[in-house]
Tab-separated table of C-alpha atoms and ligand atoms in Angstrom:
chain	number	residue	atom	x	y	z
A	1	MET	CA	-112.041	-13.995	-126.723
A	2	SER	CA	-112.235	-17.997	-126.629
A	3	THR	CA	-115.968	-19.201	-128.163
A	4	PRO	CA	-117.818	-21.603	-126.022
A	5	SER	CA	-117.164	-25.171	-127.240
A	6	THR	CA	-120.779	-25.659	-127.952
A	7	THR	CA	-120.610	-22.916	-130.140
A	8	PRO	CA	-119.222	-23.916	-133.706
A	9	ALA	CA	-116.580	-21.641	-134.706
A	10	PRO	CA	-117.082	-18.627	-137.215
A	11	VAL	CA	-115.825	-18.592	-140.935
A	12	LEU	CA	-114.049	-15.752	-142.355
A	13	VAL	CA	-113.303	-15.600	-145.932
A	14	LEU	CA	-111.071	-12.480	-147.436
A	15	VAL	CA	-112.139	-11.444	-150.750
A	16	PRO	CA	-109.839	-9.712	-152.782
A	17	GLY	CA	-111.123	-10.146	-156.078
A	18	ALA	CA	-114.614	-8.613	-154.739
A	19	THR	CA	-113.979	-5.634	-157.295
A	20	GLY	CA	-111.754	-7.003	-159.914
A	21	ALA	CA	-108.521	-9.441	-160.153
A	22	PRO	CA	-106.363	-8.599	-157.191
A	23	ALA	CA	-103.250	-6.951	-157.766
A	24	ASP	CA	-100.926	-9.655	-156.572
A	25	GLY	CA	-102.536	-12.237	-159.014
A	26	GLY	CA	-103.593	-14.357	-155.947
A	27	PRO	CA	-107.074	-15.916	-155.292
A	28	ARG	CA	-110.146	-14.033	-155.621
A	29	PHE	CA	-111.120	-15.259	-152.417
A	30	HIS	CA	-109.572	-17.678	-149.436
A	31	LEU	CA	-110.295	-18.509	-146.025
A	32	ALA	CA	-108.558	-17.140	-143.275
A	33	ASP	CA	-108.560	-17.371	-139.441
A	34	ALA	CA	-111.849	-15.747	-137.953
A	35	THR	CA	-110.174	-15.749	-134.451
A	36	VAL	CA	-107.385	-13.103	-135.229
A	37	PRO	CA	-107.294	-9.015	-136.367
A	38	GLN	CA	-107.864	-8.707	-140.101
A	39	LEU	CA	-109.115	-5.452	-140.535
A	40	SER	CA	-106.787	-2.477	-140.585
A	41	VAL	CA	-107.030	0.208	-137.914
A	42	THR	CA	-106.785	2.719	-140.962
A	43	ASP	CA	-109.699	1.100	-143.091
A	44	LEU	CA	-112.580	3.692	-143.775
A	45	VAL	CA	-114.937	1.460	-142.136
A	46	ALA	CA	-113.245	1.646	-139.098
A	47	THR	CA	-112.744	5.332	-139.063
A	48	ARG	CA	-115.668	6.611	-141.128
A	49	GLY	CA	-118.282	3.594	-141.241
A	50	ASP	CA	-117.901	4.000	-144.803
A	51	GLY	CA	-119.218	0.651	-146.527
A	52	VAL	CA	-122.039	-1.442	-147.392
A	53	PHE	CA	-123.271	-4.856	-146.165
A	54	GLU	CA	-125.545	-7.365	-146.260
A	55	THR	CA	-126.626	-10.208	-144.004
A	56	ILE	CA	-127.573	-13.409	-145.747
A	57	GLY	CA	-129.483	-16.331	-143.862
A	58	ALA	CA	-128.520	-20.058	-144.280
A	59	PHE	CA	-130.792	-22.826	-143.004
A	60	ASP	CA	-129.540	-26.101	-142.755
A	61	GLY	CA	-126.819	-25.312	-144.976
A	62	ARG	CA	-128.699	-23.863	-147.966
A	63	PRO	CA	-128.804	-19.800	-148.344
A	64	VAL	CA	-131.912	-17.916	-149.206
A	65	ASN	CA	-131.916	-15.243	-151.670
A	66	VAL	CA	-128.211	-15.312	-152.383
A	67	GLY	CA	-129.221	-13.360	-155.908
A	68	PRO	CA	-131.417	-10.438	-154.420
A	69	HIS	CA	-129.345	-9.562	-151.676
A	70	LEU	CA	-126.271	-9.602	-153.537
A	71	GLU	CA	-128.053	-7.243	-156.221
A	72	ARG	CA	-128.933	-4.819	-153.447
A	73	LEU	CA	-125.412	-4.747	-152.099
A	74	ALA	CA	-124.417	-3.610	-155.934
A	75	ARG	CA	-127.263	-0.895	-155.671
A	76	SER	CA	-125.624	0.433	-151.971
A	77	ALA	CA	-121.965	0.581	-153.337
A	78	SER	CA	-123.187	2.420	-156.657
A	79	MET	CA	-125.382	4.858	-154.148
A	80	ILE	CA	-122.215	5.515	-152.263
A	81	ASP	CA	-119.611	5.418	-155.525
A	82	LEU	CA	-118.155	2.288	-154.619
A	83	PRO	CA	-116.697	0.070	-157.495
A	84	ALA	CA	-119.246	-2.410	-158.741
A	85	PRO	CA	-118.836	-5.878	-156.583
A	86	ASP	CA	-118.438	-9.180	-158.732
A	87	LEU	CA	-121.245	-10.639	-157.932
A	88	THR	CA	-120.091	-14.061	-159.289
A	89	THR	CA	-117.097	-14.091	-157.295
A	90	LEU	CA	-118.971	-13.298	-154.169
A	91	ALA	CA	-121.578	-15.814	-154.541
A	92	GLU	CA	-118.733	-18.383	-155.075
A	93	ALA	CA	-117.054	-16.869	-151.945
A	94	VAL	CA	-120.600	-16.845	-149.759
A	95	ASP	CA	-121.133	-20.792	-150.823
A	96	ALA	CA	-117.183	-21.130	-149.660
A	97	ALA	CA	-118.022	-19.635	-146.373
A	98	ILE	CA	-120.954	-22.216	-145.668
A	99	THR	CA	-119.190	-25.281	-146.892
A	100	ALA	CA	-116.559	-24.179	-144.622
A	101	HIS	CA	-118.846	-23.900	-141.486
A	102	ASP	CA	-119.770	-26.513	-139.272
A	103	PRO	CA	-123.574	-27.431	-140.337
A	104	VAL	CA	-125.819	-25.929	-138.386
A	105	ALA	CA	-129.459	-24.994	-138.425
A	106	GLU	CA	-129.292	-21.190	-138.587
A	107	LEU	CA	-126.208	-19.344	-140.176
A	108	SER	CA	-126.021	-15.921	-140.184
A	109	VAL	CA	-123.599	-14.867	-143.221
A	110	ARG	CA	-122.504	-11.172	-143.624
A	111	VAL	CA	-120.949	-9.720	-146.694
A	112	MET	CA	-118.778	-6.720	-146.194
A	113	LEU	CA	-117.682	-4.240	-148.327
A	114	THR	CA	-115.685	-1.154	-147.425
A	115	ARG	CA	-113.934	1.736	-149.097
A	116	GLY	CA	-110.857	0.454	-147.716
A	117	ILE	CA	-107.625	1.151	-146.194
A	118	GLU	CA	-107.211	4.999	-146.276
A	119	GLY	CA	-105.540	6.512	-149.514
A	120	ALA	CA	-105.076	3.108	-151.155
A	121	ASP	CA	-108.543	3.144	-152.724
A	122	LEU	CA	-109.061	-0.229	-153.033
A	123	PRO	CA	-112.139	-1.556	-151.159
A	124	THR	CA	-111.981	-4.158	-148.498
A	125	CYS	CA	-114.509	-7.137	-148.812
A	126	TRP	CA	-114.828	-10.134	-146.295
A	127	ILE	CA	-117.571	-12.810	-145.715
A	128	HIS	CA	-118.296	-13.823	-141.924
A	129	ALA	CA	-120.669	-16.417	-141.470
A	130	ARG	CA	-121.645	-17.451	-137.795
A	131	VAL	CA	-123.847	-19.280	-135.879
A	132	SER	CA	-127.433	-17.112	-136.063
A	133	ASP	CA	-128.271	-14.828	-132.720
A	134	ASP	CA	-131.358	-16.637	-131.219
A	135	TRP	CA	-134.362	-15.097	-132.811
A	136	SER	CA	-136.788	-17.840	-131.158
A	137	PRO	CA	-138.262	-14.999	-128.767
A	138	TYR	CA	-138.991	-12.148	-130.905
A	139	ARG	CA	-140.335	-15.085	-133.521
A	140	ALA	CA	-142.930	-15.872	-130.714
A	141	GLY	CA	-144.033	-12.209	-130.783
A	142	MET	CA	-142.773	-9.097	-129.522
A	143	ARG	CA	-143.152	-5.665	-128.055
A	144	VAL	CA	-142.178	-2.830	-130.532
A	145	ALA	CA	-141.959	0.849	-129.469
A	146	VAL	CA	-142.508	3.671	-132.225
A	147	LEU	CA	-139.872	5.931	-132.232
A	148	GLU	CA	-139.130	9.312	-134.389
A	149	ARG	CA	-136.664	8.831	-137.404
A	150	GLY	CA	-136.827	12.641	-137.721
A	151	LEU	CA	-136.728	12.274	-141.553
A	152	SER	CA	-139.828	12.582	-144.041
A	153	THR	CA	-140.964	10.307	-145.958
A	154	ALA	CA	-140.087	12.661	-148.904
A	155	ILE	CA	-135.811	11.984	-148.018
A	156	ALA	CA	-135.213	10.287	-151.157
A	157	ASP	CA	-136.427	13.626	-153.339
A	158	THR	CA	-135.059	15.972	-150.584
A	159	SER	CA	-131.985	14.500	-149.368
A	160	PRO	CA	-130.612	11.702	-151.340
A	161	TRP	CA	-127.087	12.244	-150.011
A	162	LEU	CA	-128.672	10.804	-146.500
A	163	LEU	CA	-128.497	7.427	-148.491
A	164	PRO	CA	-132.333	6.170	-147.976
A	165	GLY	CA	-132.417	2.527	-149.116
A	166	ALA	CA	-128.464	1.960	-148.806
A	167	LYS	CA	-127.661	-1.201	-146.983
A	168	THR	CA	-124.411	1.068	-145.515
A	169	LEU	CA	-122.331	0.560	-142.535
A	170	SER	CA	-123.403	3.490	-140.423
A	171	TYR	CA	-125.631	1.510	-138.139
A	172	ALA	CA	-125.192	3.186	-134.995
A	173	VAL	CA	-128.384	5.081	-135.169
A	174	ASN	CA	-130.219	1.952	-135.769
A	175	MET	CA	-128.596	0.226	-132.848
A	176	ALA	CA	-129.023	3.147	-130.493
A	177	ALA	CA	-132.897	2.875	-131.186
A	178	VAL	CA	-133.194	-0.719	-130.816
A	179	ARG	CA	-131.226	0.116	-127.400
A	180	GLU	CA	-133.580	2.970	-126.330
A	181	ALA	CA	-136.945	0.359	-127.415
A	182	LYS	CA	-135.254	-1.562	-124.734
A	183	ARG	CA	-135.331	0.902	-122.321
A	184	ARG	CA	-139.038	1.137	-122.813
A	185	GLY	CA	-139.563	-2.149	-122.255
A	186	ALA	CA	-140.071	-3.330	-126.016
A	187	ALA	CA	-137.811	-5.630	-128.302
A	188	ASP	CA	-137.863	-3.491	-131.151
A	189	VAL	CA	-138.509	-0.559	-133.234
A	190	LEU	CA	-141.073	0.948	-135.543
A	191	PHE	CA	-139.372	3.974	-137.341
A	192	LEU	CA	-141.923	7.023	-137.685
A	193	ALA	CA	-141.066	10.009	-140.798
A	194	SER	CA	-141.653	13.516	-139.586
A	195	ASP	CA	-144.792	13.653	-141.903
A	196	GLY	CA	-146.372	10.619	-139.639
A	197	TYR	CA	-146.099	7.762	-141.416
A	198	VAL	CA	-144.438	4.747	-139.921
A	199	LEU	CA	-141.285	3.539	-142.012
A	200	GLU	CA	-139.486	0.248	-141.303
A	201	GLY	CA	-137.580	-1.108	-138.032
A	202	PRO	CA	-133.748	-0.496	-137.660
A	203	THR	CA	-133.040	-3.832	-139.188
A	204	SER	CA	-136.215	-5.186	-140.547
A	205	THR	CA	-139.684	-4.174	-142.892
A	206	LEU	CA	-142.849	-3.770	-142.026
A	207	LEU	CA	-145.692	-6.150	-143.100
A	208	VAL	CA	-149.127	-5.028	-141.990
A	209	ARG	CA	-152.456	-7.149	-142.642
A	210	ARG	CA	-155.348	-5.102	-142.882
A	211	ASP	CA	-158.764	-5.576	-144.435
A	212	GLY	CA	-157.999	-8.779	-146.325
A	213	GLU	CA	-155.011	-7.231	-147.450
A	214	PHE	CA	-151.105	-7.422	-146.665
A	215	LEU	CA	-149.256	-3.782	-146.841
A	216	THR	CA	-145.881	-2.420	-146.403
A	217	THR	CA	-144.231	0.514	-146.803
A	218	PRO	CA	-143.305	2.006	-150.100
A	219	VAL	CA	-139.281	1.820	-150.913
A	220	SER	CA	-139.938	5.349	-152.239
A	221	ALA	CA	-140.833	6.434	-148.360
A	222	GLY	CA	-136.455	5.920	-148.001
A	223	VAL	CA	-136.771	2.405	-146.649
A	224	LEU	CA	-134.661	-0.200	-147.596
A	225	ALA	CA	-135.945	-2.782	-150.153
A	226	GLY	CA	-136.165	-6.071	-148.140
A	227	THR	CA	-135.610	-9.340	-149.507
A	228	SER	CA	-137.865	-10.623	-147.467
A	229	VAL	CA	-141.003	-9.206	-147.823
A	230	THR	CA	-140.244	-9.436	-151.401
A	231	SER	CA	-140.166	-13.444	-151.123
A	232	LEU	CA	-143.729	-13.372	-148.882
A	233	SER	CA	-145.118	-10.966	-151.874
A	234	SER	CA	-144.256	-13.482	-154.224
A	235	TRP	CA	-145.839	-16.394	-151.977
A	236	LEU	CA	-148.516	-14.962	-151.044
A	237	ALA	CA	-149.177	-13.616	-155.032
A	238	ALA	CA	-149.191	-17.471	-155.532
A	239	GLN	CA	-151.358	-18.483	-152.725
A	240	GLU	CA	-154.021	-15.816	-152.268
A	241	GLY	CA	-153.966	-14.087	-155.817
A	242	ALA	CA	-152.467	-10.826	-154.118
A	243	GLY	CA	-149.149	-10.062	-152.860
A	244	VAL	CA	-148.034	-7.649	-150.841
A	245	ARG	CA	-148.640	-3.883	-151.995
A	246	GLU	CA	-147.163	-1.022	-151.334
A	247	GLN	CA	-148.985	2.336	-148.810
A	248	LEU	CA	-147.955	4.702	-147.093
A	249	LEU	CA	-149.320	4.028	-143.328
A	250	THR	CA	-150.065	5.827	-139.979
A	251	VAL	CA	-149.499	4.319	-136.191
A	252	ALA	CA	-152.777	4.217	-136.024
A	253	ASP	CA	-153.244	2.187	-139.202
A	254	VAL	CA	-150.876	-0.339	-137.749
A	255	ALA	CA	-152.402	-0.631	-134.547
A	256	GLY	CA	-155.884	-0.839	-135.575
A	257	SER	CA	-154.913	-3.556	-138.258
A	258	ASP	CA	-155.594	-7.453	-138.282
A	259	GLY	CA	-151.702	-8.015	-137.219
A	260	ALA	CA	-148.176	-6.972	-138.198
A	261	TRP	CA	-144.709	-8.058	-138.449
A	262	LEU	CA	-141.169	-7.197	-138.290
A	263	LEU	CA	-139.288	-9.353	-141.337
A	264	SER	CA	-135.434	-9.743	-141.998
A	265	SER	CA	-133.278	-12.899	-143.254
A	266	THR	CA	-131.996	-14.166	-140.156
A	267	ARG	CA	-135.230	-13.199	-137.874
A	268	LEU	CA	-137.648	-14.640	-140.430
A	269	ALA	CA	-141.318	-13.041	-139.564
A	270	ALA	CA	-141.777	-11.788	-135.924
A	271	PRO	CA	-145.125	-10.845	-134.956
A	272	ILE	CA	-145.928	-7.558	-132.943
A	273	THR	CA	-147.851	-8.470	-130.304
A	274	HIS	CA	-148.013	-4.683	-128.835
A	275	LEU	CA	-147.308	-1.228	-130.753
A	276	ASP	CA	-146.184	1.071	-127.833
A	277	GLU	CA	-149.491	0.123	-125.272
A	278	VAL	CA	-151.554	-0.969	-127.989
A	279	GLU	CA	-152.061	-5.225	-128.388
A	280	LEU	CA	-152.035	-6.394	-131.642
A	281	PRO	CA	-153.804	-9.564	-132.942
A	282	VAL	CA	-150.981	-12.294	-133.551
A	283	ASP	CA	-151.736	-15.409	-136.021
A	284	HIS	CA	-148.994	-17.898	-135.075
A	285	GLU	CA	-150.098	-20.167	-137.741
A	286	LEU	CA	-149.540	-17.868	-140.726
A	287	THR	CA	-146.384	-16.764	-139.242
A	288	ALA	CA	-145.103	-20.575	-139.327
A	289	ARG	CA	-146.071	-20.550	-142.913
A	290	PHE	CA	-144.160	-17.318	-143.144
A	291	GLU	CA	-141.259	-18.732	-141.284
A	292	GLN	CA	-141.241	-21.840	-143.728
A	293	VAL	CA	-141.260	-19.669	-147.188
A	294	LEU	CA	-138.441	-17.319	-145.586
A	295	THR	CA	-136.292	-20.397	-144.869
A	296	GLY	CA	-136.774	-21.459	-148.191
A	297	ARG	CA	-138.738	-24.345	-147.311
A	298	ALA	CA	-141.968	-23.235	-148.693
B	1	PLP	N1	-134.667	-2.977	-143.244
B	1	PLP	C1	-133.177	-2.635	-142.892
B	1	PLP	C2	-133.079	-0.999	-142.389
B	1	PLP	C3	-132.780	-3.720	-142.530
B	1	PLP	O1	-131.175	-3.577	-142.116
B	1	PLP	C4	-133.060	-4.722	-142.794
B	1	PLP	C5	-132.386	-5.889	-142.910
B	1	PLP	O2	-131.165	-6.117	-142.221
B	1	PLP	C6	-134.135	-5.085	-143.204
B	1	PLP	C7	-134.828	-3.640	-143.533
B	1	PLP	C8	-134.705	-6.502	-143.983
B	1	PLP	O3	-134.093	-7.213	-145.095
B	1	PLP	P1	-134.317	-8.389	-145.728
B	1	PLP	O4	-135.351	-8.630	-145.764
B	1	PLP	O5	-133.403	-8.057	-147.319
B	1	PLP	O6	-133.273	-9.099	-144.617
């Protein structure tokens, strides 16, 4: 497929040294052609979705929260018994990908670590940098559908093999949920646990403003520990004396709140205008300040 001439070409960095020195004595990472197939059909990520990943946002060439993203990648890897990635190598490879890309306002940098080719017992790792999707309609405000996740907030205790909190490459369910939301006339999803508490979006963290406080779902409920919500929490703590507090919330709590957002590293802060049919207040000025924080400009 050819890339439209107006969109700068994506950059691919292969990282054979992601979990140790490459067997062939070659470099730990190197640029590769992003326009030709590079992945084996027997890589276990292709046959089983068996791997972990991160998506890092880079704004005007500066990546945000590289350390926290790579540390989370290492935690996810450990949860699926992959060898520990070498975070120094990965950080250098992320920088190399951004440097090799044409300068753009918003870059999405994916770091992928898979179980590797069947039988080889060696993870596959690559970094793919491309112009970010256009998230501006989401950042202006979006309708969100509440969809049942079918799992309780006790999942970490009852069924850790479901990998709550790991950013694995088995995202087909998450993507199916977004398609269902679109069928319902919404742009995105807020997952609901079987015990009545809201969780997170398929690719985002919930932030709620309620009675002068900022709240998010506890990580112990089985959601991903978001880097964006952590950044906002530190900023809010410095600005207002209190960061984001973890609390289990119901749909009614969110619907009756003073505002809610879905947060992620590339989408930034997307205010929820409607939760199913209930309209929520939107603070565009605060959303713009959140955006400054999440792009590393505040
Ligand atoms: N929750 C899930 C399931 C995600 O996939 C993501 C990011 O893609 C997030 C939350 C937000 O994480 P971050 O703020 O670190 O991008």
